[in-house]
Coordinates of C-alpha atoms in Angstrom, one line a residue:
Chain A
M1024 CA -3.7 -24.5 -112.1
S1025 CA 0.4 -24.8 -113.4
Y1026 CA 2.1 -26.8 -114.6
R1027 CA 3.6 -29.0 -111.8
Q1028 CA -0.5 -29.3 -110.3
W1029 CA -1.5 -31.0 -113.4
V1030 CA 1.5 -32.8 -113.4
T1031 CA 0.4 -34.0 -109.9
L1032 CA -3.2 -34.4 -110.3
A1033 CA -2.2 -36.9 -113.0
A1034 CA 0.1 -38.8 -111.1
V1035 CA -3.0 -38.6 -108.1
V1036 CA -4.6 -40.0 -110.3
A1037 CA -3.1 -42.8 -111.7
L1038 CA -2.6 -44.2 -108.0
W1039 CA -6.1 -43.7 -107.2
C1040 CA -6.6 -45.9 -110.0
G1041 CA -4.1 -48.0 -109.1
I1042 CA -5.9 -48.3 -105.4
W1043 CA -8.4 -49.3 -107.6
A1044 CA -7.0 -52.1 -109.2
C1045 CA -5.1 -52.9 -105.9
Q1046 CA -8.6 -53.7 -104.9
P1047 CA -9.4 -57.0 -103.7
K1048 CA -11.9 -59.2 -105.7
P1049 CA -13.6 -61.4 -103.5
G1050 CA -14.7 -64.4 -105.2
T1051 CA -13.0 -64.0 -108.1
D1052 CA -11.2 -67.3 -107.7
N1053 CA -14.4 -68.3 -107.7
I1054 CA -14.4 -72.0 -108.0
N1055 CA -15.7 -71.6 -112.1
P1056 CA -12.8 -71.3 -114.6
D1057 CA -13.6 -68.1 -117.0
P1058 CA -16.2 -68.4 -120.1
T1059 CA -15.1 -67.9 -123.2
P1060 CA -17.1 -64.7 -124.3
I1061 CA -19.1 -64.6 -125.9
N1062 CA -19.2 -62.9 -129.1
P1063 CA -20.4 -59.7 -129.4
T1064 CA -22.7 -59.8 -132.5
F1065 CA -24.5 -62.9 -130.4
K1066 CA -28.3 -63.0 -130.6
T1067 CA -31.2 -65.4 -129.9
T1068 CA -35.1 -64.4 -130.7
P1069 CA -37.6 -63.8 -127.6
L1070 CA -39.3 -66.8 -127.6
D1071 CA -43.5 -66.1 -127.3
W1072 CA -44.8 -67.1 -123.9
K1073 CA -48.2 -66.3 -122.8
K1074 CA -49.9 -67.6 -119.1
P1075 CA -53.4 -68.6 -120.6
A1076 CA -56.5 -66.1 -119.4
N1077 CA -57.8 -69.0 -116.8
F1078 CA -54.5 -70.2 -114.8
P1079 CA -53.0 -68.7 -112.5
D1080 CA -49.8 -67.3 -111.7
P1081 CA -46.8 -69.1 -113.5
V1082 CA -44.4 -70.3 -110.7
Y1083 CA -41.3 -70.9 -112.3
N1084 CA -38.2 -68.3 -112.3
F1085 CA -38.7 -67.1 -116.1
N1086 CA -36.2 -64.4 -116.2
A1087 CA -33.5 -67.1 -114.8
N1088 CA -34.2 -68.2 -117.8
P1089 CA -35.3 -66.1 -120.4
L1090 CA -37.6 -68.8 -123.5
T1091 CA -35.6 -68.3 -127.0
T1092 CA -36.2 -70.3 -129.8
Q1093 CA -33.0 -71.3 -129.9
G1094 CA -32.9 -73.0 -126.3
F1095 CA -36.4 -74.5 -126.9
T1096 CA -34.2 -75.7 -130.0
L1097 CA -31.6 -77.6 -128.5
G1098 CA -33.7 -78.4 -125.3
K1099 CA -36.2 -80.1 -127.9
A1100 CA -32.9 -82.2 -129.9
L1101 CA -32.1 -83.3 -126.0
F1102 CA -35.6 -84.4 -125.0
Y1103 CA -35.9 -86.8 -128.0
D1104 CA -31.8 -87.9 -127.9
G1105 CA -30.7 -91.0 -126.9
L1106 CA -28.2 -90.0 -126.5
L1107 CA -28.9 -88.7 -122.1
S1108 CA -28.8 -92.9 -121.9
H1109 CA -26.0 -94.8 -120.9
D1110 CA -27.0 -97.2 -123.9
G1111 CA -27.9 -94.6 -126.5
T1112 CA -31.4 -95.8 -126.7
V1113 CA -34.0 -93.9 -124.6
S1114 CA -34.6 -90.0 -124.6
C1115 CA -36.7 -88.2 -122.2
G1116 CA -39.6 -88.7 -125.5
F1117 CA -39.0 -92.1 -124.9
C1118 CA -41.4 -93.0 -121.9
H1119 CA -43.2 -89.4 -122.3
Q1120 CA -45.2 -88.9 -125.6
P1121 CA -46.4 -86.3 -127.4
T1122 CA -50.1 -87.7 -128.3
A1123 CA -50.2 -88.5 -124.2
A1124 CA -49.7 -85.0 -123.1
F1125 CA -45.9 -86.1 -122.9
A1126 CA -47.1 -89.1 -120.0
H1127 CA -47.2 -92.6 -121.4
T1128 CA -50.0 -95.3 -122.0
D1129 CA -48.4 -99.0 -122.9
H1130 CA -47.7 -99.3 -119.8
A1131 CA -48.0 -99.1 -116.6
L1132 CA -45.1 -98.6 -115.1
S1133 CA -41.7 -97.2 -117.0
H1134 CA -39.0 -98.6 -119.2
G1135 CA -35.7 -98.4 -119.4
I1136 CA -32.3 -99.0 -120.9
R1137 CA -32.1 -102.9 -121.3
D1138 CA -35.6 -103.7 -120.6
Q1139 CA -35.8 -102.7 -117.0
I1140 CA -39.3 -101.7 -115.9
G1141 CA -39.3 -98.2 -112.6
I1142 CA -41.3 -98.8 -109.6
R1143 CA -44.3 -95.0 -110.4
N1144 CA -46.5 -94.7 -113.8
V1145 CA -44.4 -91.8 -116.2
P1146 CA -46.4 -88.0 -115.1
A1147 CA -47.7 -86.2 -118.1
I1148 CA -45.7 -83.0 -118.8
Q1149 CA -47.5 -80.4 -119.3
N1150 CA -48.5 -77.2 -117.4
K1151 CA -45.3 -77.3 -116.0
A1152 CA -44.7 -73.5 -115.2
W1153 CA -47.3 -74.1 -112.5
Q1154 CA -44.8 -76.9 -110.7
R1155 CA -43.0 -76.8 -107.7
E1156 CA -42.6 -80.0 -106.8
F1157 CA -41.8 -82.6 -109.2
F1158 CA -41.9 -86.7 -109.2
W1159 CA -45.0 -88.2 -107.7
D1160 CA -43.1 -88.1 -104.1
G1161 CA -42.3 -83.9 -105.3
G1162 CA -38.2 -84.6 -104.5
V1163 CA -36.9 -82.7 -107.1
Q1164 CA -37.8 -78.6 -105.9
D1165 CA -36.8 -77.5 -109.0
L1166 CA -37.8 -77.9 -112.9
D1167 CA -33.7 -77.0 -113.5
L1168 CA -32.3 -79.9 -111.8
L1169 CA -34.8 -82.4 -112.4
P1170 CA -33.7 -84.3 -115.5
I1171 CA -31.1 -85.3 -113.6
A1172 CA -32.8 -87.7 -111.7
P1173 CA -34.2 -89.9 -114.7
I1174 CA -30.2 -89.6 -116.4
Q1175 CA -28.8 -90.8 -113.3
N1176 CA -31.5 -93.3 -112.2
P1177 CA -30.3 -96.9 -113.1
V1178 CA -33.9 -98.2 -114.5
E1179 CA -34.2 -95.1 -116.7
M1180 CA -31.5 -94.0 -118.7
G1181 CA -28.9 -95.0 -116.4
D1182 CA -26.3 -92.8 -117.2
T1183 CA -24.3 -90.1 -115.7
L1184 CA -25.1 -86.2 -116.6
A1185 CA -21.6 -85.7 -116.1
N1186 CA -20.6 -88.3 -118.5
V1187 CA -24.1 -86.8 -120.8
L1188 CA -22.4 -83.7 -120.7
R1189 CA -18.9 -85.4 -121.9
K1190 CA -21.2 -87.0 -124.9
L1191 CA -22.8 -84.0 -125.7
R1192 CA -19.3 -82.1 -126.9
N1193 CA -18.4 -85.3 -128.5
D1194 CA -21.1 -84.8 -130.5
P1195 CA -20.9 -83.4 -134.2
R1196 CA -24.6 -81.4 -133.5
Y1197 CA -24.3 -80.1 -130.2
P1198 CA -21.4 -77.5 -130.0
T1199 CA -23.6 -75.3 -132.4
L1200 CA -27.1 -75.5 -131.0
F1201 CA -25.2 -74.7 -128.1
E1202 CA -23.7 -71.8 -129.0
A1203 CA -26.7 -70.6 -130.8
A1204 CA -28.4 -70.0 -127.3
F1205 CA -26.5 -68.8 -124.9
G1206 CA -23.6 -67.3 -126.8
T1207 CA -20.7 -70.0 -127.3
K1208 CA -20.1 -73.0 -127.6
E1209 CA -19.6 -74.3 -124.8
I1210 CA -21.8 -77.2 -122.7
T1211 CA -22.5 -76.4 -118.7
T1212 CA -24.5 -78.4 -116.9
E1213 CA -26.6 -74.9 -116.4
R1214 CA -27.1 -74.7 -120.2
T1215 CA -28.1 -77.8 -120.7
M1216 CA -30.9 -78.7 -118.0
K1217 CA -31.7 -74.8 -119.1
A1218 CA -32.5 -75.8 -122.2
L1219 CA -34.3 -79.1 -121.2
S1220 CA -36.8 -76.3 -118.9
Q1221 CA -37.3 -74.0 -122.5
F1222 CA -38.5 -77.3 -123.9
M1223 CA -40.4 -78.3 -121.3
L1224 CA -42.1 -75.0 -120.5
T1225 CA -43.6 -74.3 -123.6
L1226 CA -45.5 -77.9 -123.5
V1227 CA -48.6 -75.6 -122.5
S1228 CA -52.0 -77.5 -122.6
S1229 CA -54.7 -74.8 -121.9
N1230 CA -56.5 -75.6 -125.6
S1231 CA -59.4 -77.2 -124.9
R1232 CA -63.1 -77.5 -125.3
Y1233 CA -63.3 -76.9 -121.9
D1234 CA -60.9 -74.1 -121.7
K1235 CA -62.1 -72.3 -124.7
A1236 CA -65.7 -72.4 -123.4
V1237 CA -65.0 -71.0 -120.1
R1238 CA -62.8 -67.9 -122.0
G1239 CA -65.7 -67.6 -124.2
E1240 CA -63.7 -68.4 -127.1
G1241 CA -66.0 -71.6 -127.9
P1242 CA -69.3 -73.0 -128.0
A1243 CA -69.9 -73.8 -124.1
L1244 CA -70.6 -77.7 -123.2
T1245 CA -72.8 -79.8 -123.6
N1246 CA -75.8 -79.9 -120.9
A1247 CA -74.2 -83.5 -120.0
E1248 CA -70.3 -82.3 -119.4
T1249 CA -72.3 -78.5 -117.4
R1250 CA -73.4 -81.5 -114.4
G1251 CA -70.1 -83.4 -114.9
L1252 CA -68.3 -80.2 -114.3
T1253 CA -70.9 -79.2 -111.1
T1254 CA -71.0 -82.8 -109.9
F1255 CA -66.3 -82.2 -110.5
K1256 CA -67.0 -78.9 -108.6
A1257 CA -68.6 -80.2 -105.3
K1258 CA -66.7 -83.4 -105.4
C1259 CA -63.3 -83.5 -107.5
A1260 CA -61.6 -80.0 -106.9
T1261 CA -60.8 -79.6 -103.7
C1262 CA -57.7 -82.1 -104.6
H1263 CA -58.2 -80.8 -108.2
A1264 CA -58.4 -77.2 -107.9
T1265 CA -58.4 -74.6 -110.6
D1266 CA -58.3 -74.5 -114.3
L1267 CA -55.2 -76.7 -113.3
F1268 CA -57.0 -79.0 -112.5
T1269 CA -54.2 -79.8 -109.1
D1270 CA -54.0 -78.1 -105.9
N1271 CA -50.3 -79.5 -106.6
S1272 CA -50.6 -81.3 -103.3
F1273 CA -49.7 -85.1 -101.9
R1274 CA -53.0 -87.0 -100.8
S1275 CA -53.3 -90.9 -99.2
N1276 CA -56.5 -91.3 -101.8
G1277 CA -56.3 -94.6 -100.3
L1278 CA -55.6 -97.3 -102.8
P1279 CA -55.4 -100.6 -101.6
R1280 CA -52.0 -102.1 -101.5
I1281 CA -51.6 -104.7 -103.8
P1282 CA -50.7 -107.8 -101.9
N1283 CA -47.9 -109.8 -104.7
A1284 CA -46.1 -106.0 -105.3
K1285 CA -42.6 -105.7 -106.1
I1286 CA -42.0 -102.8 -102.8
D1287 CA -44.4 -101.0 -100.6
D1288 CA -44.1 -97.6 -102.2
V1289 CA -44.9 -94.8 -99.1
G1290 CA -44.3 -92.2 -101.7
R1291 CA -44.1 -89.4 -100.0
G1292 CA -43.4 -90.2 -97.2
A1293 CA -39.6 -91.6 -97.9
I1294 CA -39.1 -87.4 -99.3
T1295 CA -40.4 -86.3 -95.8
L1296 CA -39.6 -89.6 -93.1
K1297 CA -42.7 -88.7 -91.4
P1298 CA -45.0 -91.9 -91.4
E1299 CA -47.6 -88.8 -91.1
D1300 CA -47.1 -88.5 -95.1
N1301 CA -46.1 -92.2 -96.1
Y1302 CA -48.8 -93.2 -99.1
K1303 CA -48.7 -89.9 -100.6
F1304 CA -48.6 -89.2 -104.0
K1305 CA -49.0 -85.3 -105.9
V1306 CA -52.5 -84.8 -107.0
P1307 CA -51.7 -84.8 -110.6
S1308 CA -53.5 -82.6 -112.9
L1309 CA -56.2 -83.9 -114.9
R1310 CA -56.5 -82.6 -117.7
N1311 CA -56.1 -84.8 -121.1
V1312 CA -57.4 -87.3 -119.0
E1313 CA -59.0 -89.2 -120.9
R1314 CA -55.4 -89.5 -123.4
T1315 CA -53.2 -90.4 -120.4
P1316 CA -54.3 -93.8 -119.4
P1317 CA -52.7 -96.5 -117.1
Y1318 CA -54.0 -93.7 -113.8
M1319 CA -52.4 -92.7 -110.7
H1320 CA -48.3 -93.3 -109.5
D1321 CA -48.8 -97.7 -109.7
G1322 CA -50.4 -97.3 -112.8
R1323 CA -52.2 -99.7 -111.6
F1324 CA -56.2 -98.6 -113.8
W1325 CA -56.4 -98.2 -117.8
T1326 CA -60.2 -97.0 -118.1
L1327 CA -62.0 -93.6 -115.7
E1328 CA -64.7 -95.8 -114.9
Q1329 CA -61.8 -98.2 -112.9
V1330 CA -60.9 -94.7 -111.3
L1331 CA -64.4 -93.8 -110.1
N1332 CA -65.1 -96.8 -108.9
H1333 CA -62.5 -96.5 -106.7
Y1334 CA -63.1 -92.6 -105.4
A1335 CA -66.8 -94.0 -105.1
T1336 CA -66.5 -97.7 -103.6
N1337 CA -65.5 -97.4 -100.3
P1338 CA -61.1 -96.2 -100.5
A1339 CA -59.4 -97.7 -98.3
S1340 CA -58.8 -96.0 -95.2
S1341 CA -55.9 -96.5 -94.2
P1342 CA -54.1 -94.0 -91.1
T1343 CA -53.2 -91.7 -94.0
T1344 CA -56.4 -91.6 -96.6
D1345 CA -57.1 -87.9 -97.2
P1346 CA -60.1 -86.9 -95.0
A1347 CA -62.0 -85.0 -97.9
L1348 CA -62.9 -88.4 -99.6
R1349 CA -64.7 -89.5 -96.5
G1350 CA -67.8 -90.2 -97.4
L1351 CA -67.3 -89.5 -101.0
T1352 CA -70.2 -91.0 -102.8
L1353 CA -70.5 -90.9 -106.3
S1354 CA -74.4 -92.2 -108.2
N1355 CA -73.7 -94.8 -111.2
A1356 CA -75.8 -90.9 -113.3
E1357 CA -72.8 -88.5 -111.7
R1358 CA -69.8 -90.6 -113.2
T1359 CA -70.7 -90.8 -116.1
D1360 CA -71.2 -87.2 -116.2
L1361 CA -67.7 -86.9 -114.7
I1362 CA -66.1 -88.8 -117.3
T1363 CA -68.0 -86.8 -120.0
F1364 CA -67.3 -83.9 -118.4
L1365 CA -63.4 -84.8 -117.7
R1366 CA -62.9 -85.9 -121.9
T1367 CA -63.5 -81.6 -122.6
L1368 CA -60.3 -81.6 -120.6
T1369 CA -58.8 -83.2 -123.9
D1370 CA -56.5 -80.7 -125.6
N1371 CA -56.0 -82.1 -129.0
E1372 CA -54.3 -78.3 -130.6
F1373 CA -51.7 -79.5 -128.0
L1374 CA -51.8 -82.9 -128.0
S1375 CA -51.4 -82.9 -132.0
D1376 CA -48.6 -79.6 -131.9
R1377 CA -46.3 -79.9 -134.8
R1378 CA -43.6 -77.7 -133.0
F1379 CA -43.4 -80.6 -130.2
R1380 CA -42.9 -83.6 -132.6
Q1381 CA -40.5 -85.3 -133.1
Chain B
M8 CA -9.6 -24.8 -110.3
R9 CA -7.0 -25.0 -106.9
Y10 CA -9.8 -25.9 -104.8
L11 CA -10.9 -28.6 -107.0
F12 CA -7.1 -29.5 -107.3
Y13 CA -6.7 -30.1 -103.2
F14 CA -10.2 -31.7 -103.1
V15 CA -9.1 -34.3 -105.1
L16 CA -5.9 -34.7 -103.1
F17 CA -8.0 -34.4 -100.2
C18 CA -10.0 -37.5 -101.1
T19 CA -7.6 -39.8 -102.4
V20 CA -4.9 -39.6 -98.6
S21 CA -7.9 -39.7 -97.1
I22 CA -9.2 -43.2 -99.0
S23 CA -6.0 -44.3 -99.1
C24 CA -5.3 -43.7 -95.9
S25 CA -8.5 -45.2 -94.8
R26 CA -7.2 -49.1 -96.3
E27 CA -3.9 -49.8 -93.5
V28 CA -2.1 -51.4 -96.1
M29 CA -2.5 -50.3 -100.5
D30 CA -0.7 -53.6 -101.5
P31 CA -1.1 -56.4 -100.8
Q32 CA -4.1 -55.9 -98.7
T33 CA -4.9 -59.7 -98.9
G34 CA -2.9 -63.5 -98.2
S35 CA -3.4 -66.1 -99.1
L36 CA -4.1 -69.7 -96.9
A37 CA -4.0 -73.4 -96.7
V38 CA -5.6 -75.4 -95.1
R39 CA -5.5 -79.6 -95.6
F40 CA -7.5 -82.2 -94.4
D41 CA -5.6 -85.3 -93.5
N42 CA -7.9 -87.6 -92.7
V43 CA -6.2 -90.2 -90.3
V44 CA -8.1 -93.6 -88.2
G45 CA -6.9 -93.2 -84.8
G46 CA -3.2 -92.9 -85.4
A47 CA -2.8 -93.8 -88.4
D48 CA -2.9 -92.7 -91.7
L49 CA -6.3 -93.6 -93.4
N50 CA -4.7 -96.6 -95.7
L51 CA -8.2 -97.0 -98.5
N52 CA -8.7 -100.5 -98.9
G53 CA -5.4 -102.1 -98.0
T54 CA -5.6 -101.7 -93.6
T55 CA -8.8 -103.7 -91.4
Y56 CA -9.1 -101.0 -88.9
T57 CA -11.0 -102.1 -85.7
N58 CA -13.2 -99.1 -84.6
S59 CA -15.2 -98.2 -80.8
S60 CA -17.5 -101.5 -81.0
G61 CA -14.5 -103.9 -81.5
E62 CA -15.2 -104.9 -85.3
P63 CA -13.0 -104.7 -88.1
Y64 CA -13.5 -102.9 -91.3
T65 CA -12.2 -101.1 -94.1
I66 CA -12.4 -97.7 -95.5
S67 CA -13.1 -98.1 -99.4
A68 CA -14.6 -94.2 -99.5
L69 CA -14.2 -91.0 -97.1
N70 CA -16.3 -87.5 -98.7
Y71 CA -16.5 -85.0 -97.2
F72 CA -18.0 -81.8 -98.3
V73 CA -16.2 -78.0 -96.2
S74 CA -17.9 -75.0 -96.9
N75 CA -18.9 -71.3 -95.6
I76 CA -15.4 -71.0 -93.6
R77 CA -15.1 -68.7 -91.0
L78 CA -11.5 -67.9 -90.1
R79 CA -11.3 -66.2 -87.0
K80 CA -9.1 -63.2 -85.7
V81 CA -7.1 -62.1 -82.5
D82 CA -9.9 -59.7 -81.5
G83 CA -12.0 -62.6 -81.6
S84 CA -13.9 -60.8 -84.3
E85 CA -14.6 -63.6 -88.5
Y86 CA -13.5 -63.1 -91.7
V87 CA -16.5 -65.1 -93.0
V88 CA -15.0 -66.1 -96.6
P89 CA -16.9 -65.3 -99.9
Q90 CA -19.1 -67.8 -99.9
D91 CA -19.0 -68.4 -104.3
S92 CA -15.4 -69.4 -103.3
S93 CA -16.1 -71.7 -100.0
Y94 CA -16.5 -74.9 -101.3
F95 CA -14.5 -77.2 -101.1
L96 CA -15.4 -81.9 -101.8
V97 CA -12.4 -83.1 -99.8
R98 CA -11.6 -86.4 -101.7
E99 CA -10.2 -89.7 -99.4
S100 CA -9.4 -90.8 -103.2
D101 CA -7.9 -87.8 -104.7
A102 CA -4.5 -85.7 -103.1
T103 CA -5.0 -82.3 -104.3
S104 CA -9.0 -82.1 -102.6
Q105 CA -7.8 -82.0 -99.0
T106 CA -5.2 -79.2 -99.4
I107 CA -7.7 -76.1 -100.0
R108 CA -7.1 -72.9 -100.3
L109 CA -8.6 -70.2 -99.2
N110 CA -7.4 -66.6 -101.5
N111 CA -8.3 -62.5 -101.2
V112 CA -8.0 -62.9 -97.1
P113 CA -7.8 -59.9 -95.5
L114 CA -3.9 -59.6 -93.4
A115 CA -4.5 -60.4 -90.0
Q116 CA -3.8 -62.5 -87.6
Y117 CA -5.7 -65.3 -87.9
T118 CA -6.2 -68.0 -84.3
G119 CA -8.9 -71.1 -86.0
L120 CA -11.6 -71.2 -88.6
S121 CA -14.6 -72.3 -88.4
F122 CA -16.9 -74.2 -90.6
L123 CA -19.8 -76.6 -92.2
V124 CA -19.1 -80.0 -92.9
G125 CA -21.3 -80.3 -95.7
V126 CA -24.2 -77.8 -98.2
D127 CA -25.8 -74.7 -96.5
S128 CA -28.9 -75.0 -96.4
L129 CA -29.9 -71.7 -99.5
R130 CA -27.2 -73.6 -102.1
S131 CA -28.6 -77.1 -101.1
V132 CA -31.9 -74.7 -102.9
S133 CA -30.5 -72.7 -104.9
G134 CA -30.6 -73.3 -108.6
V135 CA -28.6 -75.2 -111.4
D136 CA -27.1 -71.7 -111.9
K137 CA -25.4 -71.6 -107.9
R138 CA -25.0 -75.6 -108.7
T139 CA -20.5 -74.9 -110.2
G140 CA -17.9 -75.6 -109.4
V141 CA -17.9 -79.1 -106.6
L142 CA -21.1 -78.1 -107.1
D143 CA -22.2 -79.1 -110.6
P144 CA -24.3 -82.4 -111.0
G145 CA -22.4 -82.6 -114.1
T146 CA -18.5 -83.1 -112.6
G147 CA -17.7 -81.7 -109.6
S148 CA -20.2 -83.6 -106.8
H149 CA -21.8 -85.9 -109.3
T150 CA -18.8 -87.2 -110.4
S151 CA -18.1 -88.7 -106.6
G152 CA -21.3 -90.1 -106.3
M153 CA -22.5 -86.5 -103.5
A154 CA -25.8 -86.1 -104.4
W155 CA -29.4 -87.7 -104.3
D156 CA -30.4 -87.0 -107.7
W157 CA -34.9 -88.3 -106.9
N158 CA -34.6 -85.9 -103.6
T159 CA -32.2 -83.0 -104.2
G160 CA -29.7 -82.0 -102.3
Y161 CA -26.1 -83.4 -101.6
I162 CA -24.7 -85.8 -99.6
F163 CA -23.1 -83.9 -96.8
M164 CA -20.2 -87.2 -95.8
K165 CA -19.7 -90.5 -97.6
L166 CA -17.7 -93.7 -95.5
E167 CA -17.9 -96.8 -97.8
G168 CA -16.4 -99.3 -96.5
T169 CA -16.4 -103.7 -95.2
S170 CA -16.8 -104.8 -92.2
P171 CA -17.2 -109.5 -91.6
V172 CA -19.7 -108.7 -89.4
V173 CA -21.9 -107.3 -92.4
N174 CA -24.1 -109.9 -94.0
P175 CA -23.4 -109.3 -97.3
D176 CA -25.9 -108.1 -99.5
A177 CA -27.1 -108.2 -103.3
T178 CA -23.3 -108.0 -104.7
G179 CA -22.5 -110.7 -101.8
N180 CA -20.0 -107.8 -100.9
R181 CA -20.3 -107.1 -97.0
N182 CA -20.8 -102.9 -97.1
Y183 CA -21.3 -100.9 -94.8
R184 CA -22.3 -97.4 -96.0
F185 CA -23.5 -94.1 -94.6
H186 CA -24.1 -91.7 -96.3
I187 CA -25.4 -88.1 -94.8
G188 CA -27.2 -86.0 -95.7
L189 CA -30.5 -83.5 -95.3
F190 CA -30.6 -79.8 -94.4
G191 CA -34.5 -79.7 -92.9
R192 CA -36.3 -79.1 -96.1
N193 CA -40.0 -80.2 -95.3
G194 CA -39.5 -81.1 -91.7
T195 CA -36.7 -84.0 -92.0
P196 CA -33.4 -83.9 -89.6
N197 CA -30.7 -81.1 -90.4
N198 CA -27.6 -82.7 -90.5
L199 CA -25.5 -79.3 -91.0
R200 CA -23.1 -79.5 -88.8
R201 CA -20.2 -76.5 -88.1
V202 CA -17.2 -77.5 -86.9
S203 CA -15.1 -74.8 -84.4
I204 CA -11.2 -75.6 -85.2
A205 CA -8.1 -73.2 -83.0
F206 CA -5.2 -73.2 -83.0
D207 CA -3.5 -73.9 -79.6
G208 CA -3.4 -70.6 -79.5
A209 CA -1.0 -69.5 -82.2
S210 CA -1.5 -67.9 -85.1
V211 CA -1.3 -67.8 -88.8
T212 CA -1.1 -65.2 -91.7
P213 CA -2.5 -64.8 -94.7
D214 CA 0.9 -64.6 -97.4
N215 CA 1.1 -63.9 -100.9
P216 CA 1.7 -67.1 -102.5
A217 CA 1.0 -68.8 -99.6
R218 CA 3.2 -70.1 -97.4
S219 CA 1.2 -71.1 -93.9
L220 CA -0.8 -73.9 -94.4
V221 CA -3.1 -75.1 -91.2
T222 CA -3.2 -78.7 -91.0
I223 CA -6.6 -80.2 -89.8
R224 CA -6.9 -83.5 -88.5
A225 CA -9.6 -86.1 -88.9
N226 CA -10.0 -89.1 -87.4
V227 CA -12.6 -91.8 -88.7
Q228 CA -12.6 -93.3 -85.4
T229 CA -15.0 -91.3 -83.6
I230 CA -17.5 -91.3 -86.4
F231 CA -17.8 -94.2 -85.1
A232 CA -17.6 -93.6 -81.6
G233 CA -18.6 -90.0 -80.9
R234 CA -21.6 -88.9 -78.5
T235 CA -22.9 -92.2 -80.1
R236 CA -21.4 -95.7 -80.1
L237 CA -22.2 -96.9 -83.3
S238 CA -21.8 -100.7 -84.8
L239 CA -21.6 -101.8 -87.9
A240 CA -23.1 -105.2 -88.0
Q241 CA -26.1 -103.1 -86.0
S242 CA -26.5 -100.5 -89.5
P243 CA -24.2 -100.9 -91.5
N244 CA -25.9 -98.7 -93.7
I245 CA -27.1 -95.4 -92.3
M246 CA -28.1 -92.7 -94.7
I247 CA -31.6 -91.1 -94.9
A248 CA -33.0 -92.5 -91.7
P249 CA -33.6 -91.0 -87.9
K250 CA -30.2 -92.1 -87.0
S251 CA -28.4 -90.2 -89.6
S252 CA -28.2 -87.4 -86.6
E253 CA -25.5 -89.1 -84.9
V254 CA -22.9 -90.4 -87.4
A255 CA -23.6 -86.5 -87.6
D256 CA -22.8 -86.0 -84.5
N257 CA -20.3 -87.7 -84.2
Y258 CA -17.9 -86.6 -87.2
A259 CA -18.1 -82.9 -86.9
G260 CA -16.3 -83.5 -82.8
M261 CA -13.5 -85.8 -86.0
F262 CA -11.9 -83.4 -86.8
S263 CA -8.8 -81.2 -84.5
F264 CA -6.2 -79.3 -85.3
G265 CA -3.6 -80.6 -86.2
N266 CA -0.7 -78.4 -86.5
L267 CA 1.4 -75.1 -88.6
T268 CA 3.5 -75.0 -91.0
T269 CA 5.3 -71.6 -92.6
G270 CA 7.0 -72.6 -95.9
P271 CA 6.6 -71.9 -98.9
Q272 CA 3.3 -74.4 -100.2

C-alpha cells in the first residue's frame, strides 16, 4: 500500500472512531449521577450460603445481591443500630430478637419509638430466602424493600429512609463499612437495603432435631414425636407445608373477632381489596415455634396448647374461614403428641448462633 | 491489501450514509407542566377555588409522576424515550420539577406526545437497583410522600388541601386527600392512565441545547369534574377505594396542550 493509501486508511479509521463516539447514548442522562469509581483493588469475601438438603429451592435472587462477609457485617451493624429509628431508641433487633428466632416474646404487639404499640405480632426473621411476600398481609413482595416499612411506620421506627441515609452518611463508622462491602463510601438506598437483606438471608434455621433426623444426621424422632409428626402430616401440613412448615399462602384460620379490639384487622383483604381475602393472614412457619410466643397475627395466644385448642374447638366460621379447617378434630392425645413434635422444630444452633448476635 | 483498503472505505461510507445526520443526530426537548385551576395559575395554600360541585377548596399539595414518554412523529410513528430516562415527578411546590428535559432525542418533527401518569407496573415491582432518581425510596419519592411502603407501590397522583365542607379530622383540620396509586397487582384496580397530547397541528424539533419548549396545561378542576363529578363533602379521602379509579379517569383528562415556544430555554 502506498503512503497515501495508508494516510487515507488512517483517516478513515479515525472517522469511523468519530462516528462511534458520536452515537447517541440512550439513557446516558440517567437519573443517577455517576458514582465514584470503585477502587480496582476492591475485593469482597464470598459468604458460604448453602441450601439445606431438605429445603426446596430458595426464591431470593442471590445473583443480584451476592452474599459477602463484608455485606453481612454491614447488614448486621445496621440491623442492631437504633440510628435507623427517629429517636435512636429502636433498632431492628429491638423487636427481632435472636433468642426468639428474631421474633419478639415480650409483647403481643409490636413496640415502637416513644412506647407506641402497633397492631400486629412481630414476625420471626428466619428462612427469608424462601419467602416471596412479607408481613402478615404480604403487602411487600421484595425482601430488599421490606425494611423501609418498619423504618417509616410512625408506630415502629418512625423515621424516613431519606433521613436514615443522611444519618448513616454522617456517622463515623458507616462510610468505611459501605466501602468494604460495596467498593466506595457512597451510601445509597440500594446498598443499605441489600446489606440488610444479606444479614437477613443468612438467618437460616435448618438444624433442629427434626432436620437432623430427616437428613439422617442425628437420632431418629421418639415414638411420641413420630406420632405427633403423623398427626401433623394428616391435619396441619396442608398449610404448614414442606420443611419450611408454611406454604406461604394467606388464609383465615377462623379466629373470632375480639369485640373490644382497637381495630378490625382485615389482613390480606387490605392489600388485595377483595372482601373474600378479609381476615386472611400469612401462614407462619412453625420452625422454633416453641420459642416464639405469642401466637397469631395479633398475639392473642401465649401457649401452644391454646393454639391447638382453638383449632380443635371448631373455629368461628366467618365467610372466609379456610375450608381446610372444616371438620378438623384433635383429641387430647393428638394435641399432646403434636406439641411434642413441634418442640423438635426448635433449632438451638440457630437460636444461640453467636454470628447473629449483636 | 488494496482490496482490504477499499473494503474498509466502503464499509465506512455505507455506515456513514446509513445515518441521515452524523452529528448532531439528536437534540433535547423541554416539556413544562403548567398546573392551573380553571383559567388561573395554581396557587398553593393561598387561594380558595370552587369545584363543579360548588364546594370551596384550597390546595396544599399537587404531585404526580410522568413516565414512559413517547414522542409522536409527523408520520405517526413514535420515538420511545429510553425507560431509565423517562421517570419524572412533577411537584407544584418545586418549580424546577415542572419542566422536564428529554435528551438524546432523535432529530425529527414531533407533533405530539404521550405519557403515563404514574409508574408502570413493571417498574413498580422492580428490584431496588431499578428504583433510582425520583423512584428512589430514600430520596425522591418518599421525601414527597409519593410511595406506599406497607403495600409496595408508588402514589401516581397526590392532591391535598382543605375544604369547609369536609368534617374536621383527628388533627382538627378540614383536610381532604386524594392519593391515587395501584397498578393491578393482586387483582387491585389498575389506575395507570396514558395521556396523549397533540400539539394542535404544530410540530417541534429537538435542539441542542434545548430551545423548544412544549407547555402542557394540567387543570386541577378536571380532577373533580372529569368523567365523574366528585364531591369533597362525600369523599374527602380517596386512596385505595374503588373510587380511586374514578379520580384516575378524571385526572387523565386534566392535561391539554398549552403552547409551543422556541428560543433559548
